[in-house]
mmCIF file of C-alpha atoms in Angstrom:
data_model
loop_
_atom_site.group_PDB
_atom_site.id
_atom_site.type_symbol
_atom_site.label_atom_id
_atom_site.label_comp_id
_atom_site.label_asym_id
_atom_site.label_seq_id
_atom_site.Cartn_x
_atom_site.Cartn_y
_atom_site.Cartn_z
ATOM 1 C CA MET J 1 151.802 -16.930 47.436
ATOM 2 C CA ASP J 2 149.447 -16.423 50.313
ATOM 3 C CA ASN J 3 151.437 -16.142 53.744
ATOM 4 C CA THR J 4 148.367 -15.398 55.838
ATOM 5 C CA GLY J 5 148.098 -18.961 57.431
ATOM 6 C CA THR J 6 152.102 -18.504 58.561
ATOM 7 C CA ASN J 7 151.628 -15.138 59.773
ATOM 8 C CA LEU J 8 148.664 -16.120 61.958
ATOM 9 C CA THR J 9 150.435 -19.108 63.360
ATOM 10 C CA GLN J 10 153.785 -16.823 64.082
ATOM 11 C CA ASN J 11 151.262 -14.309 65.619
ATOM 12 C CA THR J 12 149.697 -16.890 67.903
ATOM 13 C CA ASN J 13 153.000 -18.594 68.890
ATOM 14 C CA TYR J 14 154.624 -14.957 69.600
ATOM 15 C CA ASN J 15 151.388 -14.180 71.560
ATOM 16 C CA LYS J 16 151.981 -17.187 73.540
ATOM 17 C CA LEU J 17 155.752 -16.267 74.120
ATOM 18 C CA VAL J 18 154.791 -12.697 75.506
ATOM 19 C CA SER J 19 151.775 -14.443 77.639
ATOM 20 C CA ASP J 20 154.329 -17.200 79.088
ATOM 21 C CA ILE J 21 156.970 -14.612 79.764
ATOM 22 C CA GLY J 22 154.503 -12.600 81.431
ATOM 23 C CA THR J 23 153.332 -15.620 83.896
ATOM 24 C CA LEU J 24 156.992 -16.116 84.703
ATOM 25 C CA LEU J 25 157.555 -12.431 85.841
ATOM 26 C CA ASN J 26 154.281 -12.256 87.605
ATOM 27 C CA ASN J 27 154.992 -15.447 89.544
ATOM 28 C CA GLY J 28 158.904 -14.368 90.297
ATOM 29 C CA ARG J 29 157.737 -10.902 91.394
ATOM 30 C CA LYS J 30 155.044 -12.773 93.687
ATOM 31 C CA GLN J 31 158.023 -14.892 95.056
ATOM 32 C CA MET J 32 160.164 -12.101 95.399
ATOM 33 C CA ALA J 33 157.485 -10.200 97.624
ATOM 34 C CA ILE J 34 156.977 -13.238 99.654
ATOM 35 C CA ALA J 35 160.852 -13.796 100.275
ATOM 36 C CA VAL J 36 161.179 -9.994 101.233
ATOM 37 C CA ASN J 37 157.999 -10.023 103.712
ATOM 38 C CA THR J 38 159.357 -13.146 105.159
ATOM 39 C CA SER J 39 162.859 -11.689 105.684
ATOM 40 C CA MET J 40 161.351 -8.414 107.055
ATOM 41 C CA VAL J 41 159.065 -10.180 109.636
ATOM 42 C CA GLN J 42 161.913 -12.341 110.690
ATOM 43 C CA THR J 43 164.157 -9.428 111.043
ATOM 44 C CA TYR J 44 161.596 -7.239 112.877
ATOM 45 C CA TRP J 45 161.260 -10.368 115.340
ATOM 46 C CA SER J 46 164.831 -10.547 115.971
ATOM 47 C CA ILE J 47 165.086 -6.880 116.532
ATOM 48 C CA GLY J 48 162.420 -7.219 119.123
ATOM 49 C CA LYS J 49 164.204 -10.050 120.819
ATOM 50 C CA HIS J 50 167.426 -8.060 121.127
ATOM 51 C CA ILE J 51 165.608 -4.864 122.486
ATOM 52 C CA VAL J 52 163.821 -7.223 125.301
ATOM 53 C CA GLU J 53 167.045 -9.148 126.104
ATOM 54 C CA PHE J 54 168.747 -5.837 126.435
ATOM 55 C CA GLU J 55 166.010 -4.789 128.972
ATOM 56 C CA GLN J 56 166.054 -7.912 130.755
ATOM 57 C CA LYS J 57 169.790 -7.601 131.355
ATOM 58 C CA GLY J 58 169.306 -4.658 133.128
ATOM 59 C CA ASN J 59 171.067 -2.414 130.505
ATOM 60 C CA GLU J 60 167.781 -0.218 130.246
ATOM 61 C CA ARG J 61 167.938 1.012 133.779
ATOM 62 C CA ALA J 62 171.773 1.179 133.973
ATOM 63 C CA GLU J 63 172.453 3.143 130.855
ATOM 64 C CA TYR J 64 169.260 4.727 129.633
ATOM 65 C CA GLY J 65 166.631 4.668 132.095
ATOM 66 C CA SER J 66 163.360 4.356 130.825
ATOM 67 C CA ASN J 67 164.438 6.345 127.613
ATOM 68 C CA LEU J 68 165.431 3.290 125.837
ATOM 69 C CA ILE J 69 162.992 3.658 123.145
ATOM 70 C CA ASN J 70 163.161 6.670 122.577
ATOM 71 C CA ARG J 71 166.756 6.922 122.165
ATOM 72 C CA LEU J 72 167.072 3.711 120.189
ATOM 73 C CA SER J 73 164.238 5.208 117.616
ATOM 74 C CA ARG J 74 166.402 8.400 117.381
ATOM 75 C CA ASP J 75 169.795 6.712 116.842
ATOM 76 C CA LEU J 76 168.262 4.098 114.216
ATOM 77 C CA THR J 77 166.565 6.520 112.236
ATOM 78 C CA GLU J 78 169.881 8.714 111.968
ATOM 79 C CA ARG J 79 171.962 5.711 110.763
ATOM 80 C CA TYR J 80 169.307 3.236 108.839
ATOM 81 C CA GLY J 81 166.458 5.711 107.718
ATOM 82 C CA LYS J 82 162.809 5.326 108.111
ATOM 83 C CA GLY J 83 161.005 2.530 109.697
ATOM 84 C CA PHE J 84 162.310 2.924 113.363
ATOM 85 C CA GLY J 85 159.916 5.438 114.793
ATOM 86 C CA LYS J 86 158.801 5.085 118.379
ATOM 87 C CA SER J 87 155.609 3.636 117.721
ATOM 88 C CA ASN J 88 156.992 0.976 115.428
ATOM 89 C CA LEU J 89 159.622 0.077 117.846
ATOM 90 C CA LEU J 90 157.200 -0.501 120.481
ATOM 91 C CA TYR J 91 155.298 -2.876 118.449
ATOM 92 C CA ILE J 92 158.354 -4.495 117.277
ATOM 93 C CA ARG J 93 159.003 -5.102 120.938
ATOM 94 C CA LYS J 94 155.535 -6.422 121.517
ATOM 95 C CA PHE J 95 155.871 -8.640 118.730
ATOM 96 C CA TYR J 96 158.669 -10.804 120.186
ATOM 97 C CA LEU J 97 156.878 -10.638 123.704
ATOM 98 C CA THR J 98 153.415 -11.891 122.072
ATOM 99 C CA PHE J 99 155.440 -14.685 119.869
ATOM 100 C CA PRO J 100 158.615 -15.574 121.703
ATOM 101 C CA LYS J 101 159.226 -18.608 119.811
ATOM 102 C CA SER J 102 160.162 -17.940 116.328
ATOM 103 C CA GLY J 103 158.447 -20.942 114.921
ATOM 104 C CA THR J 104 155.091 -19.772 115.879
ATOM 105 C CA VAL J 105 155.243 -16.420 113.764
ATOM 106 C CA SER J 106 153.162 -16.750 110.739
ATOM 107 C CA HIS J 107 154.909 -15.853 107.307
ATOM 108 C CA LEU J 108 151.596 -15.703 105.769
ATOM 109 C CA LEU J 109 151.315 -12.254 107.210
ATOM 110 C CA THR J 110 153.033 -8.965 106.410
ATOM 111 C CA TRP J 111 154.398 -6.785 109.055
ATOM 112 C CA SER J 112 151.450 -4.191 108.175
ATOM 113 C CA HIS J 113 149.097 -7.031 109.490
ATOM 114 C CA PHE J 114 150.951 -7.659 112.589
ATOM 115 C CA TYR J 115 151.061 -3.947 113.188
ATOM 116 C CA GLU J 116 147.550 -3.909 113.184
ATOM 117 C CA ILE J 117 146.634 -7.087 115.305
ATOM 118 C CA LEU J 118 148.987 -6.000 117.600
ATOM 119 C CA LYS J 119 147.086 -2.992 118.970
ATOM 120 C CA LYS J 120 145.152 -5.508 120.439
ATOM 121 C CA ASP J 121 145.903 -6.647 124.208
ATOM 122 C CA ASP J 122 143.839 -9.773 124.467
ATOM 123 C CA PRO J 123 146.058 -13.026 123.471
ATOM 124 C CA MET J 124 143.092 -14.788 122.357
ATOM 125 C CA GLU J 125 142.108 -11.848 120.153
ATOM 126 C CA ILE J 126 145.617 -11.551 118.603
ATOM 127 C CA SER J 127 145.566 -15.434 118.030
ATOM 128 C CA PHE J 128 142.330 -15.116 116.310
ATOM 129 C CA TYR J 129 142.826 -12.520 113.859
ATOM 130 C CA VAL J 130 146.312 -13.901 112.899
ATOM 131 C CA LYS J 131 144.760 -17.416 112.324
ATOM 132 C CA GLN J 132 141.679 -15.868 110.463
ATOM 133 C CA CYS J 133 144.126 -13.862 108.112
ATOM 134 C CA GLU J 134 145.764 -17.160 107.395
ATOM 135 C CA ILE J 135 142.711 -18.702 106.597
ATOM 136 C CA GLU J 136 140.781 -15.842 104.723
ATOM 137 C CA GLY J 137 143.981 -14.338 103.094
ATOM 138 C CA TRP J 138 142.639 -10.821 104.138
ATOM 139 C CA SER J 139 144.383 -7.652 103.044
ATOM 140 C CA VAL J 140 145.450 -5.261 105.563
ATOM 141 C CA ARG J 141 142.200 -3.151 104.633
ATOM 142 C CA GLU J 142 140.177 -6.180 105.247
ATOM 143 C CA LEU J 143 141.657 -6.899 108.459
ATOM 144 C CA LYS J 144 141.273 -3.436 109.600
ATOM 145 C CA ARG J 145 137.529 -3.662 108.888
ATOM 146 C CA GLN J 146 136.959 -6.834 110.687
ATOM 147 C CA MET J 147 138.850 -5.763 113.610
ATOM 148 C CA GLN J 148 136.818 -2.443 114.055
ATOM 149 C CA SER J 149 133.495 -4.413 113.873
ATOM 150 C CA MET J 150 134.700 -6.520 116.607
ATOM 151 C CA LEU J 151 134.460 -9.688 114.802
ATOM 152 C CA PHE J 152 136.207 -11.756 117.251
ATOM 153 C CA HIS J 153 133.562 -10.767 120.060
ATOM 154 C CA ARG J 154 130.759 -11.029 117.863
ATOM 155 C CA LEU J 155 131.530 -14.805 117.014
ATOM 156 C CA ALA J 156 132.796 -15.633 120.647
ATOM 157 C CA LEU J 157 129.513 -14.521 122.286
ATOM 158 C CA SER J 158 127.486 -17.572 120.793
ATOM 159 C CA LYS J 159 130.143 -19.922 122.124
ATOM 160 C CA ASP J 160 131.103 -21.593 125.505
ATOM 161 C CA LYS J 161 134.611 -21.107 127.008
ATOM 162 C CA GLU J 162 136.010 -24.187 125.197
ATOM 163 C CA GLN J 163 134.766 -22.931 121.964
ATOM 164 C CA VAL J 164 136.099 -19.324 122.584
ATOM 165 C CA LEU J 165 139.572 -20.861 123.270
ATOM 166 C CA LYS J 166 139.147 -23.169 120.040
ATOM 167 C CA LEU J 167 138.005 -20.131 118.332
ATOM 168 C CA SER J 168 140.988 -18.121 119.079
ATOM 169 C CA HIS J 169 143.458 -20.733 118.319
ATOM 170 C CA GLU J 170 141.785 -22.239 114.990
ATOM 171 C CA GLY J 171 140.010 -19.311 113.650
ATOM 172 C CA GLN J 172 136.526 -19.613 112.351
ATOM 173 C CA GLN J 173 135.996 -23.038 110.839
ATOM 174 C CA VAL J 174 132.851 -23.395 108.512
ATOM 175 C CA GLN J 175 131.521 -26.901 109.218
ATOM 176 C CA LYS J 176 127.756 -26.584 109.852
ATOM 177 C CA PRO J 177 125.177 -24.162 109.243
ATOM 178 C CA GLU J 178 125.449 -22.415 112.671
ATOM 179 C CA ASP J 179 129.201 -21.821 111.998
ATOM 180 C CA ILE J 180 128.252 -18.952 109.301
ATOM 181 C CA LEU J 181 126.091 -16.719 111.491
ATOM 182 C CA ARG J 182 127.347 -13.571 113.046
ATOM 183 C CA ASP J 183 124.840 -11.773 115.397
ATOM 184 C CA PRO J 184 124.701 -8.912 115.238
ATOM 185 C CA TYR J 185 125.872 -8.502 111.525
ATOM 186 C CA VAL J 186 127.146 -4.858 111.056
ATOM 187 C CA PHE J 187 126.374 -2.962 107.953
ATOM 188 C CA ASP J 188 128.112 0.228 108.890
ATOM 189 C CA PHE J 189 129.636 0.581 105.368
ATOM 190 C CA VAL J 190 126.174 0.841 103.979
ATOM 191 C CA GLY J 191 125.797 4.529 105.121
ATOM 192 C CA LEU J 192 122.659 4.931 106.303
ATOM 193 C CA PRO J 193 122.463 6.814 109.536
ATOM 194 C CA GLU J 194 121.019 5.034 112.345
ATOM 195 C CA THR J 195 117.935 7.630 112.706
ATOM 196 C CA TYR J 196 117.067 7.652 108.713
ATOM 197 C CA ASN J 197 113.868 6.177 108.070
ATOM 198 C CA TYR J 198 115.174 3.809 105.417
ATOM 199 C CA THR J 199 113.357 1.167 103.611
ATOM 200 C CA GLU J 200 114.233 -2.501 103.155
ATOM 201 C CA LYS J 201 114.843 -1.509 99.428
ATOM 202 C CA ASP J 202 117.285 1.231 100.750
ATOM 203 C CA LEU J 203 119.064 -1.213 102.786
ATOM 204 C CA GLU J 204 119.254 -4.048 100.182
ATOM 205 C CA ASP J 205 120.440 -1.197 97.562
ATOM 206 C CA GLY J 206 123.171 -0.233 100.247
ATOM 207 C CA LEU J 207 124.429 -3.526 100.727
ATOM 208 C CA LEU J 208 124.978 -4.473 96.970
ATOM 209 C CA LYS J 209 126.659 -1.187 96.438
ATOM 210 C CA GLN J 210 129.185 -2.199 98.692
ATOM 211 C CA PHE J 211 129.187 -5.759 97.676
ATOM 212 C CA GLU J 212 132.704 -6.688 98.564
ATOM 213 C CA MET J 213 132.279 -5.377 102.098
ATOM 214 C CA PHE J 214 128.961 -7.037 102.402
ATOM 215 C CA LEU J 215 130.569 -10.573 101.608
ATOM 216 C CA LEU J 216 133.376 -9.806 103.920
ATOM 217 C CA GLU J 217 130.744 -9.233 106.707
ATOM 218 C CA LEU J 218 128.867 -12.433 105.634
ATOM 219 C CA GLY J 219 131.935 -14.406 105.904
ATOM 220 C CA ARG J 220 133.820 -17.086 103.829
ATOM 221 C CA GLY J 221 132.474 -19.290 101.239
ATOM 222 C CA PHE J 222 129.430 -17.115 99.903
ATOM 223 C CA ALA J 223 129.123 -16.966 96.170
ATOM 224 C CA PHE J 224 126.270 -14.418 95.262
ATOM 225 C CA ILE J 225 123.397 -15.698 92.941
ATOM 226 C CA GLY J 226 120.778 -12.949 92.626
ATOM 227 C CA ARG J 227 118.305 -10.480 94.396
ATOM 228 C CA GLN J 228 114.633 -10.398 94.445
ATOM 229 C CA GLN J 229 114.431 -14.126 93.376
ATOM 230 C CA ARG J 230 110.870 -15.013 92.285
ATOM 231 C CA ILE J 231 109.057 -18.022 93.530
ATOM 232 C CA SER J 232 105.594 -18.511 92.146
ATOM 233 C CA LEU J 233 103.059 -20.723 94.021
ATOM 234 C CA ALA J 234 99.312 -20.959 93.265
ATOM 235 C CA GLY J 235 99.231 -17.764 91.388
ATOM 236 C CA ARG J 236 101.089 -15.742 93.881
ATOM 237 C CA HIS J 237 104.483 -14.358 93.647
ATOM 238 C CA TYR J 238 107.224 -14.070 96.502
ATOM 239 C CA TYR J 239 110.721 -12.650 96.574
ATOM 240 C CA VAL J 240 113.617 -13.491 98.190
ATOM 241 C CA ASP J 241 115.668 -10.419 98.989
ATOM 242 C CA LEU J 242 119.209 -12.100 98.443
ATOM 243 C CA VAL J 243 120.090 -15.744 97.475
ATOM 244 C CA PHE J 244 123.806 -16.843 97.815
ATOM 245 C CA TYR J 245 125.407 -20.429 97.295
ATOM 246 C CA HIS J 246 127.788 -21.392 100.156
ATOM 247 C CA ARG J 247 130.606 -23.254 98.356
ATOM 248 C CA ILE J 248 131.921 -24.822 101.781
ATOM 249 C CA LEU J 249 128.616 -26.110 103.080
ATOM 250 C CA LYS J 250 127.321 -26.914 99.345
ATOM 251 C CA CYS J 251 123.861 -25.245 99.942
ATOM 252 C CA PHE J 252 121.744 -22.305 98.959
ATOM 253 C CA VAL J 253 121.617 -19.360 101.572
ATOM 254 C CA LEU J 254 118.371 -17.478 101.232
ATOM 255 C CA ILE J 255 118.495 -13.950 103.052
ATOM 256 C CA ASP J 256 115.583 -11.839 103.875
ATOM 257 C CA LEU J 257 115.961 -8.271 105.257
ATOM 258 C CA LYS J 258 113.286 -6.727 107.428
ATOM 259 C CA ARG J 259 113.752 -2.958 108.405
ATOM 260 C CA GLY J 260 112.298 -3.218 111.841
ATOM 261 C CA THR J 261 111.750 -6.275 114.242
ATOM 262 C CA ILE J 262 111.490 -9.607 112.857
ATOM 263 C CA GLN J 263 107.946 -10.777 113.265
ATOM 264 C CA HIS J 264 106.528 -14.593 113.471
ATOM 265 C CA GLU J 265 105.205 -14.307 110.055
ATOM 266 C CA ASP J 266 108.701 -13.513 108.746
ATOM 267 C CA ILE J 267 109.917 -16.851 110.123
ATOM 268 C CA GLY J 268 107.029 -18.688 108.565
ATOM 269 C CA GLN J 269 107.409 -16.846 105.073
ATOM 270 C CA MET J 270 111.513 -18.001 105.077
ATOM 271 C CA ASN J 271 110.415 -21.694 106.111
ATOM 272 C CA LEU J 272 108.224 -21.443 102.651
ATOM 273 C CA TYR J 273 111.239 -20.334 100.781
ATOM 274 C CA ILE J 274 113.513 -23.043 102.320
ATOM 275 C CA ASN J 275 111.078 -25.602 101.341
ATOM 276 C CA TYR J 276 110.718 -24.447 97.821
ATOM 277 C CA TYR J 277 114.220 -24.205 97.138
ATOM 278 C CA LYS J 278 114.917 -27.891 98.675
ATOM 279 C CA SER J 279 112.038 -29.227 96.535
ATOM 280 C CA GLU J 280 112.495 -27.088 93.045
ATOM 281 C CA MET J 281 116.275 -25.826 92.993
ATOM 282 C CA ASN J 282 118.292 -28.358 94.837
ATOM 283 C CA VAL J 283 120.181 -30.832 92.510
ATOM 284 C CA GLU J 284 122.214 -33.723 93.425
ATOM 285 C CA GLY J 285 125.056 -32.974 95.749
ATOM 286 C CA ASP J 286 123.268 -29.952 97.285
ATOM 287 C CA ASN J 287 122.778 -29.846 100.862
ATOM 288 C CA PRO J 288 119.427 -28.304 102.474
ATOM 289 C CA PRO J 289 119.149 -24.596 102.215
ATOM 290 C CA ILE J 290 119.561 -22.253 104.903
ATOM 291 C CA GLY J 291 117.657 -19.243 105.371
ATOM 292 C CA ILE J 292 118.644 -16.302 107.444
ATOM 293 C CA VAL J 293 116.106 -13.348 108.318
ATOM 294 C CA LEU J 294 117.776 -10.417 109.305
ATOM 295 C CA GLY J 295 116.058 -7.428 111.230
ATOM 296 C CA ALA J 296 117.032 -4.601 113.231
ATOM 297 C CA ASP J 297 115.688 -6.016 116.230
ATOM 298 C CA ALA J 298 114.255 -9.666 117.409
ATOM 299 C CA ASP J 299 112.460 -10.879 120.468
ATOM 300 C CA ARG J 300 114.159 -14.133 121.709
ATOM 301 C CA LEU J 301 110.871 -15.401 123.225
ATOM 302 C CA THR J 302 108.844 -14.675 119.953
ATOM 303 C CA MET J 303 111.522 -16.200 117.719
ATOM 304 C CA GLN J 304 111.578 -19.418 120.140
ATOM 305 C CA TYR J 305 107.737 -20.314 119.584
ATOM 306 C CA ALA J 306 107.963 -19.309 115.831
ATOM 307 C CA MET J 307 110.559 -21.714 115.343
ATOM 308 C CA GLU J 308 109.613 -24.405 117.562
ATOM 309 C CA GLY J 309 108.496 -27.598 115.292
ATOM 310 C CA ILE J 310 110.553 -26.315 112.255
ATOM 311 C CA SER J 311 113.128 -28.790 111.140
ATOM 312 C CA ASN J 312 114.826 -26.518 108.532
ATOM 313 C CA GLN J 313 117.857 -24.661 109.190
ATOM 314 C CA LEU J 314 116.454 -21.488 109.538
ATOM 315 C CA PHE J 315 117.831 -18.538 111.663
ATOM 316 C CA ALA J 316 117.131 -15.201 112.782
ATOM 317 C CA ALA J 317 119.786 -12.755 113.368
ATOM 318 C CA LYS J 318 120.052 -8.776 113.993
ATOM 319 C CA TYR J 319 121.919 -6.137 112.086
ATOM 320 C CA GLN J 320 123.436 -2.758 113.089
ATOM 321 C CA LEU J 321 124.178 0.279 111.049
ATOM 322 C CA TYR J 322 126.756 1.182 113.270
ATOM 323 C CA LEU J 323 129.792 -0.516 115.127
ATOM 324 C CA PRO J 324 129.037 -2.282 118.480
ATOM 325 C CA SER J 325 130.326 -1.021 121.523
ATOM 326 C CA ARG J 326 133.660 -2.581 122.401
ATOM 327 C CA GLU J 327 133.187 -2.160 126.120
ATOM 328 C CA GLU J 328 129.706 -3.707 125.810
ATOM 329 C CA LEU J 329 130.724 -6.563 123.762
ATOM 330 C CA GLN J 330 133.706 -7.346 126.266
ATOM 331 C CA ASN J 331 131.822 -7.259 129.223
ATOM 332 C CA GLN J 332 129.211 -9.613 127.649
ATOM 333 C CA LEU J 333 132.143 -12.067 126.813
ATOM 334 C CA ASP J 334 133.689 -11.846 130.067
ATOM 335 C CA ARG J 335 130.567 -12.793 131.679
ATOM 336 C CA ILE J 336 130.119 -15.787 129.548
ATOM 337 C CA ILE J 337 133.666 -16.875 130.522
ATOM 338 C CA ARG J 338 133.312 -16.243 134.033
ATOM 339 C CA LYS J 339 129.994 -17.979 134.147
ATOM 340 C CA GLN J 340 131.565 -20.909 132.496
ATOM 341 C CA GLU J 341 134.553 -21.069 134.946
ATOM 342 C CA LYS J 342 132.086 -21.243 137.775
ATOM 343 C CA ASN J 343 130.441 -24.011 136.224
ATOM 344 C CA ASP J 344 133.481 -25.974 135.737
ATOM 345 C CA ASP J 345 134.259 -25.548 139.661
ATOM 346 C CA LYS J 346 131.147 -26.785 140.666
#
């Protein structure tokens, strides 16, 4: 008697049993990790509260002088083991001072996230990175990269004071084409030195080799379609460097990379690409394409005249192969906010 069919059925059922158990185990482990993280974050908040209340009652000055954190670190480590170094205790204390209401603490972030974010001093910047971690689900590694690249400042520089405050409380909300822009973009992860005589292909190759970091720099919602996408018109071939589809805005995003300063003819060429994609590639439900020309530099006046009269969503932005200066970006942001405050007072 041939039992092949029965054996196959039994194997299939057994494999499904193993798979179902594996799914349950993975879900259970995730839930346990979330519960442990929530408990740890809440515990650290409570520890911070106890330290601050102890200080506010004058006990620090009366019993330990200014050496409270040092002594506390030594005694807690001796009794309870690792996790109570001086640096960690200082951030635990700052954690409570930054979020004095327990209900405002996000339990979607781990303590490692908060530890990195609390290295910032600006309340708006802290609030932004907490909110952005919630929205994007950043790992600690991704968070550190975005903080190092001064994402908050780069986004805030293109906004007025009211929008900066909104950005800090709500994170980056992608609702219109302008919301996906970052100027400058920072491609430090490519590994091309600033003085290296690189080509546009070098830059493109470098971006795609570090694709995960490139998508992180582009921002939320980008799905990669392809590179060097050919457009054939009147016997001539044109190539779009990088093509994405933005799942939130529901449109193609075309990116052209320029090694040097963006020229007016680069704008005209991108406008041609946009019109082609709008006519030939869009399907029902797609919104008009967005075009971004990325260059090492761009003259504002030239770009203004080059784009005048263009109805398409077309943008020119700069990229940098190195991290921007924090001081420079902070000063620019401060000037924008002060200028807005002066206008509000008039």
